[in-house]
Tab-separated table of C-alpha atoms in Angstrom:
chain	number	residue	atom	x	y	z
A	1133	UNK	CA	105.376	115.842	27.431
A	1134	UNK	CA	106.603	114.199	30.751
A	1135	UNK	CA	107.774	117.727	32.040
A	1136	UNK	CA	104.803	119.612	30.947
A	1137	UNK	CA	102.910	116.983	32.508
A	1138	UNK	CA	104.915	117.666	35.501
A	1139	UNK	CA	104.983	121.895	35.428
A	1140	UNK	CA	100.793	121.303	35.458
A	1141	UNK	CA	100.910	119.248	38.243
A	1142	UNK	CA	102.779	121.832	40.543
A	1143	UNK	CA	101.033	124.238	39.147
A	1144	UNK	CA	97.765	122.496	40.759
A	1145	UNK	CA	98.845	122.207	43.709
A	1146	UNK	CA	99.537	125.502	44.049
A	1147	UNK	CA	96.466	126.446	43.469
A	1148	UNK	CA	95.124	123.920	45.588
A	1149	UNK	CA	97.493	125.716	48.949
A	1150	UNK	CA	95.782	128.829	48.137
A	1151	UNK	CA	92.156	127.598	48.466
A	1152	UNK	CA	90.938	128.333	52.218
A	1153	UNK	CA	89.432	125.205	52.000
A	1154	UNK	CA	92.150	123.445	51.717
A	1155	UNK	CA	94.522	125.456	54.075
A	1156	UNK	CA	90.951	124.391	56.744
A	1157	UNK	CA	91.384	120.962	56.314
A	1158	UNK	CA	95.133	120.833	56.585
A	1159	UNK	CA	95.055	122.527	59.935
A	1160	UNK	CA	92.177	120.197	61.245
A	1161	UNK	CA	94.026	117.180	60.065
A	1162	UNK	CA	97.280	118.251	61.700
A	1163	UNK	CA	94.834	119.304	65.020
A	1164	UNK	CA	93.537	115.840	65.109
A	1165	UNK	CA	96.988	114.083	64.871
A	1166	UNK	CA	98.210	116.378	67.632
A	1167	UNK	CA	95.441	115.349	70.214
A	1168	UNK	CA	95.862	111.537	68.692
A	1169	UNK	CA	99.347	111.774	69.667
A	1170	UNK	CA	98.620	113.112	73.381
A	1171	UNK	CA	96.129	110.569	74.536
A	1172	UNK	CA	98.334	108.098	73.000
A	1173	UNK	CA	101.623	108.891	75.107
A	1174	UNK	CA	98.752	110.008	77.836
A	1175	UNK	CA	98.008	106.260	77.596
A	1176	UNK	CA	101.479	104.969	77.666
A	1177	UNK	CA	102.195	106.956	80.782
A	1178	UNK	CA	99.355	105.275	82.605
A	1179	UNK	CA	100.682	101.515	81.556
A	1180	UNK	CA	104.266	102.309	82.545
A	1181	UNK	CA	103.902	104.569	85.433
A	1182	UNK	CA	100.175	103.669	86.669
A	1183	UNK	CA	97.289	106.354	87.365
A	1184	UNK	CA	98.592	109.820	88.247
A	1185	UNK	CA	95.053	110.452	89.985
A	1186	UNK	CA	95.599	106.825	92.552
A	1187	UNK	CA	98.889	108.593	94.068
A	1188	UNK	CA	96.962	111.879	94.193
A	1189	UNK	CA	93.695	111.095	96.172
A	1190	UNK	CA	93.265	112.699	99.230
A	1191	UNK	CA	91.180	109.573	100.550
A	1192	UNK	CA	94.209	107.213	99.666
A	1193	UNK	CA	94.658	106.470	102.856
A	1194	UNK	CA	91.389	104.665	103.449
A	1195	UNK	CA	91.662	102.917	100.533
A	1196	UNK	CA	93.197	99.220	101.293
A	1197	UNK	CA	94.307	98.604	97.998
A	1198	UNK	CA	96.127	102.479	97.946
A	1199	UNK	CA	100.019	102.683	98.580
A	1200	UNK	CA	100.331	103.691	102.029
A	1201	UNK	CA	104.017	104.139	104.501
A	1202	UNK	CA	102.866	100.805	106.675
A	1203	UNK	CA	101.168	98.799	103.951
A	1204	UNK	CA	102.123	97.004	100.496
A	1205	UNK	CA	102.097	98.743	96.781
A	1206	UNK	CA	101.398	97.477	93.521
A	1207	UNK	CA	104.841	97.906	91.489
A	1208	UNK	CA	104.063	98.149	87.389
A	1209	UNK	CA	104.983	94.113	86.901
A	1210	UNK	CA	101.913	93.773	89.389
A	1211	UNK	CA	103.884	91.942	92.247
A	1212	UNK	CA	103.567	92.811	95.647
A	1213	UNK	CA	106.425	95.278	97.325
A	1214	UNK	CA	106.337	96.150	100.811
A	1215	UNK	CA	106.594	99.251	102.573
A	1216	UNK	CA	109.127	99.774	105.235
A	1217	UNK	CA	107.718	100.361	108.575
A	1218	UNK	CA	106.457	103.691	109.576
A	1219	UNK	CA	109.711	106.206	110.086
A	1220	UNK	CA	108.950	106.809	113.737
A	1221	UNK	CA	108.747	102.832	114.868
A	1222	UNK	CA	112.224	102.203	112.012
A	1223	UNK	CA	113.774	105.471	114.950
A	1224	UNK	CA	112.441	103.336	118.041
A	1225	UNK	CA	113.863	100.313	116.322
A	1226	UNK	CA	117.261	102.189	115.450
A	1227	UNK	CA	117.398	103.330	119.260
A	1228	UNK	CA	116.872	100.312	120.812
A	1229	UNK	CA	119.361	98.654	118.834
A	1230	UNK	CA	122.312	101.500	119.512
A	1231	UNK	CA	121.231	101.312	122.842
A	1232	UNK	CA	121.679	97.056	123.281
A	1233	UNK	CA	125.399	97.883	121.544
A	1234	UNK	CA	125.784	100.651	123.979
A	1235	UNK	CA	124.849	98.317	127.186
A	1236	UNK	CA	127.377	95.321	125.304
A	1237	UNK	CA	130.202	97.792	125.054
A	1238	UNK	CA	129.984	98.777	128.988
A	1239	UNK	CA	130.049	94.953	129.972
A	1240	UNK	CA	133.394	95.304	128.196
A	1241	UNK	CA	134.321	98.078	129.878
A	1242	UNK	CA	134.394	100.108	126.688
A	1243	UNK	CA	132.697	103.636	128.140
A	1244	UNK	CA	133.977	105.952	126.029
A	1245	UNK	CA	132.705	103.839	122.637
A	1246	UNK	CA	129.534	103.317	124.469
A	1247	UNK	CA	128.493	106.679	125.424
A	1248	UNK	CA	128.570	107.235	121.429
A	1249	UNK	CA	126.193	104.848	120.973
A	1250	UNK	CA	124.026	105.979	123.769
A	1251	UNK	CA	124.087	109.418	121.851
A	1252	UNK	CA	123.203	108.098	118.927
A	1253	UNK	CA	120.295	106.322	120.152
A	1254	UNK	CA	119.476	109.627	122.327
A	1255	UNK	CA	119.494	111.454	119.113
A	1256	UNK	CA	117.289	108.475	116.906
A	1257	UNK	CA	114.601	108.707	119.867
A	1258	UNK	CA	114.990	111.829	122.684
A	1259	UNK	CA	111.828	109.597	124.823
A	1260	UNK	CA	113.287	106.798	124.894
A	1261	UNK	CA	114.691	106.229	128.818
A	1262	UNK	CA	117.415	103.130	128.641
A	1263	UNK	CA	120.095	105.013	126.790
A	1264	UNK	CA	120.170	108.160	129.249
A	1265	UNK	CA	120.249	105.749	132.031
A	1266	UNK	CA	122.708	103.699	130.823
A	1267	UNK	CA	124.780	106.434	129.454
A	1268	UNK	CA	124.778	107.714	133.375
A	1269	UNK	CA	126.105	104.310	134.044
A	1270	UNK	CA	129.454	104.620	131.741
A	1271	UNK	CA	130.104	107.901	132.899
A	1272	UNK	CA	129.596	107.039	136.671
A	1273	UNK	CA	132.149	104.283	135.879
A	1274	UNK	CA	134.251	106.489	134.282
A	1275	UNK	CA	134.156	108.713	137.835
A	1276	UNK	CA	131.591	111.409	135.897
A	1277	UNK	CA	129.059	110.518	138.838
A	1278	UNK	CA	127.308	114.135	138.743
A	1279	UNK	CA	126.280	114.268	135.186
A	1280	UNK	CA	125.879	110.554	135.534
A	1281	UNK	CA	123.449	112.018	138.627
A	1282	UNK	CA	121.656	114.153	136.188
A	1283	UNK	CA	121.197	111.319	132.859
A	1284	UNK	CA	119.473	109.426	135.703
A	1285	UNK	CA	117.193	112.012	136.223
A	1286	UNK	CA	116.480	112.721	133.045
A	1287	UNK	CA	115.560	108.548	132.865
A	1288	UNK	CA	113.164	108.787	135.692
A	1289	UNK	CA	111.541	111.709	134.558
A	1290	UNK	CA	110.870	110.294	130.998
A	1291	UNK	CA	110.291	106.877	132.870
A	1292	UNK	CA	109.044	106.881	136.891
A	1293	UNK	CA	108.704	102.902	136.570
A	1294	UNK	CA	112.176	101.991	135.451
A	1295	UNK	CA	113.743	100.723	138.183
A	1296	UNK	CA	117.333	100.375	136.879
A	1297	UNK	CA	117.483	104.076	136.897
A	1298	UNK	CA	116.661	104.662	140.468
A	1299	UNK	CA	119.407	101.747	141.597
A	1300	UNK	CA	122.353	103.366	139.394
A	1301	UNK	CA	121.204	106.522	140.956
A	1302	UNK	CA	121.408	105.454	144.498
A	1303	UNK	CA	124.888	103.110	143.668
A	1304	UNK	CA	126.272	106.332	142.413
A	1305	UNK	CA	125.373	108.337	145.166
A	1306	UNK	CA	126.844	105.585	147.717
A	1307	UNK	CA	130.148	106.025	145.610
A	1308	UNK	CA	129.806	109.759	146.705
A	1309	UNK	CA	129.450	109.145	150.296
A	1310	UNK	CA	125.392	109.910	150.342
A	1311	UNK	CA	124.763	106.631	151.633
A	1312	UNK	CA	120.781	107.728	153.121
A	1313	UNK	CA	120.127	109.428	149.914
A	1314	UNK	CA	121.030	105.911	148.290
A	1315	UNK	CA	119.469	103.789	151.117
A	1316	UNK	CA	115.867	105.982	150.040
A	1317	UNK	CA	116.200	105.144	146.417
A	1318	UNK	CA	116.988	101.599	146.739
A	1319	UNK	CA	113.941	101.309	149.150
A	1320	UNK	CA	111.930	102.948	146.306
A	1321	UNK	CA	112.963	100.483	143.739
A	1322	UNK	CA	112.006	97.501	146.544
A	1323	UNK	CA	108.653	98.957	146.251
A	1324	UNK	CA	108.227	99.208	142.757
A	1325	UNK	CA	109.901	95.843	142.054
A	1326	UNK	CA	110.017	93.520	145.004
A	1327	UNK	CA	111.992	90.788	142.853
A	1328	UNK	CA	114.925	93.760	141.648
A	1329	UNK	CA	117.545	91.612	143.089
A	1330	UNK	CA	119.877	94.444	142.343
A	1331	UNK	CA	117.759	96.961	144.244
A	1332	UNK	CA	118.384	94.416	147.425
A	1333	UNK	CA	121.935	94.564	146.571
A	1334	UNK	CA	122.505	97.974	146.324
A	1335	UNK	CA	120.349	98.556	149.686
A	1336	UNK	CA	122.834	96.065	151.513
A	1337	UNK	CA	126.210	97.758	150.201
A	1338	UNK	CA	124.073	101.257	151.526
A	1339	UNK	CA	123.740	99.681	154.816
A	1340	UNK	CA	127.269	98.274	155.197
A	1341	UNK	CA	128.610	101.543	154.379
A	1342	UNK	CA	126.587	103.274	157.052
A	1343	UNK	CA	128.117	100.719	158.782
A	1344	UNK	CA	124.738	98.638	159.257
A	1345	UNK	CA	126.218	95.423	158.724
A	1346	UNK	CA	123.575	92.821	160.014
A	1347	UNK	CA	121.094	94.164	158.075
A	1348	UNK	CA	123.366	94.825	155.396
A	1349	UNK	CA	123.718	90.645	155.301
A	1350	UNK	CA	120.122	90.307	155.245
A	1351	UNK	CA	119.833	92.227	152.019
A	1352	UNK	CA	122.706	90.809	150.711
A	1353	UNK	CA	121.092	87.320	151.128
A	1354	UNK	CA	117.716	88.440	149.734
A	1355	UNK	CA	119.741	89.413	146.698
A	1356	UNK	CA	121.376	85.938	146.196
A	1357	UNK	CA	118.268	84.345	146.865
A	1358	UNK	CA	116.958	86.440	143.588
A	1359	UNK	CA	120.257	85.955	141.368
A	1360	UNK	CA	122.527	83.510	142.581
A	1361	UNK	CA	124.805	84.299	139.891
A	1362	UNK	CA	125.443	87.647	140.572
A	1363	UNK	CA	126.206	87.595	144.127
């Protein structure tokens, strides 16, 4: 009958579990759908996520196509993304930029706000000059004119052609009364920049104070001859 039929059956395949044979080609069948299974996720990966190996190569670099820091990628949709910019230029870029705020703040007579930002742009980009000069600035207008003495310094010696630094230097110095010190800086700056009309300036308010006054008015003219709108 049906469950004879049935009993038989079961009874075969038992038999069939205990053949070696058998038990061999279950194991290689369940072998074969394991690898199957790995290249085919394996493959998936690669669609989704794109080569493992083209993020990997060492030679990457000199490979246009490659993903690179100052270059465009390939994103999975296959549209162009572009990098950023390399990290040092975005810290040049950041330091300029704190640095421009810093110099707006001071023309608003802000010193305390803008020696933050002169910080800031100190700490984005320690060789970059303009901020430790102009940070000497707020604090010499603030009355800080020796460590305002020493930020100027520290401008010129990461900068001997900027000229701004040596004529805050030698305008701070006049404030202290060291009005030959000042006199040699300014004349420096007329040297390095024969149009600085505030190096001609500054050398005329040197010689009025050393009470040098015709000269003085020479200067002073050369300087509104340069920039008219600041003098």
């Amino acid at each position: 009958d049906a469950s004879a039929g049935s009993v038989e059956g079961k009874g075969s395949l038992r038999s069939l579990k205990g053949n070696p044979k058998f038990r061999f080609v279950v194991c290689l069948c369940s072998l074969l759908v394991i690898i199957i299974s790995v290249f085919a996720l394996y493959g998936f990966q690669t669609q989704l996520f794109g080569s493992k190996s083209k993020h990997t190569d060492p030679t990457a670099e000199s490979n246009p196509e490659s993903p690179s820091m100052t270059g465009p990628f390939t994103s999975p949709d296959q549209t162009t993304v572009p990098f950023q910019k390399d990290p040092n230029e975005l810290d040049e870029s950041l330091a300029e930029h704190l640095n421009g705020l810093g110099t707006y703040l001071i023309d608003h007579k802000e010193y305390n706000k803008a020696i933050e930002c002169f910080d800031m742009a100190i700490q984005q980009d320690p060789q970059y000059a303009h901020p430790y000069n102009n940070k000497g600035l707020a604090l010499s207008r603030l009355g800080n004119y020796s460590k305002a003495i020493e930020l100027y310094d520290k401008a010129i010696e990461l900068d001997p052609q900027l000229v701004l630094a040596y004529c805050n230097k030698g305008s701070t110095l006049s404030l202290q009364g060291k009005d030959v010190e000042a006199l040699d800086l300014f004349e420096t700056a007329i040297r390095m920049d024969p149009n600085s009309a505030l190096a001609y300036g500054g050398k005329g308010f040197a010689l009025h104070k050393l009470k040098r006054s015709t000269e003085a008015l020479e200067w002073y003219d050369k300087a509104l001859g340069l920039n008219p709108s600041n003098y």
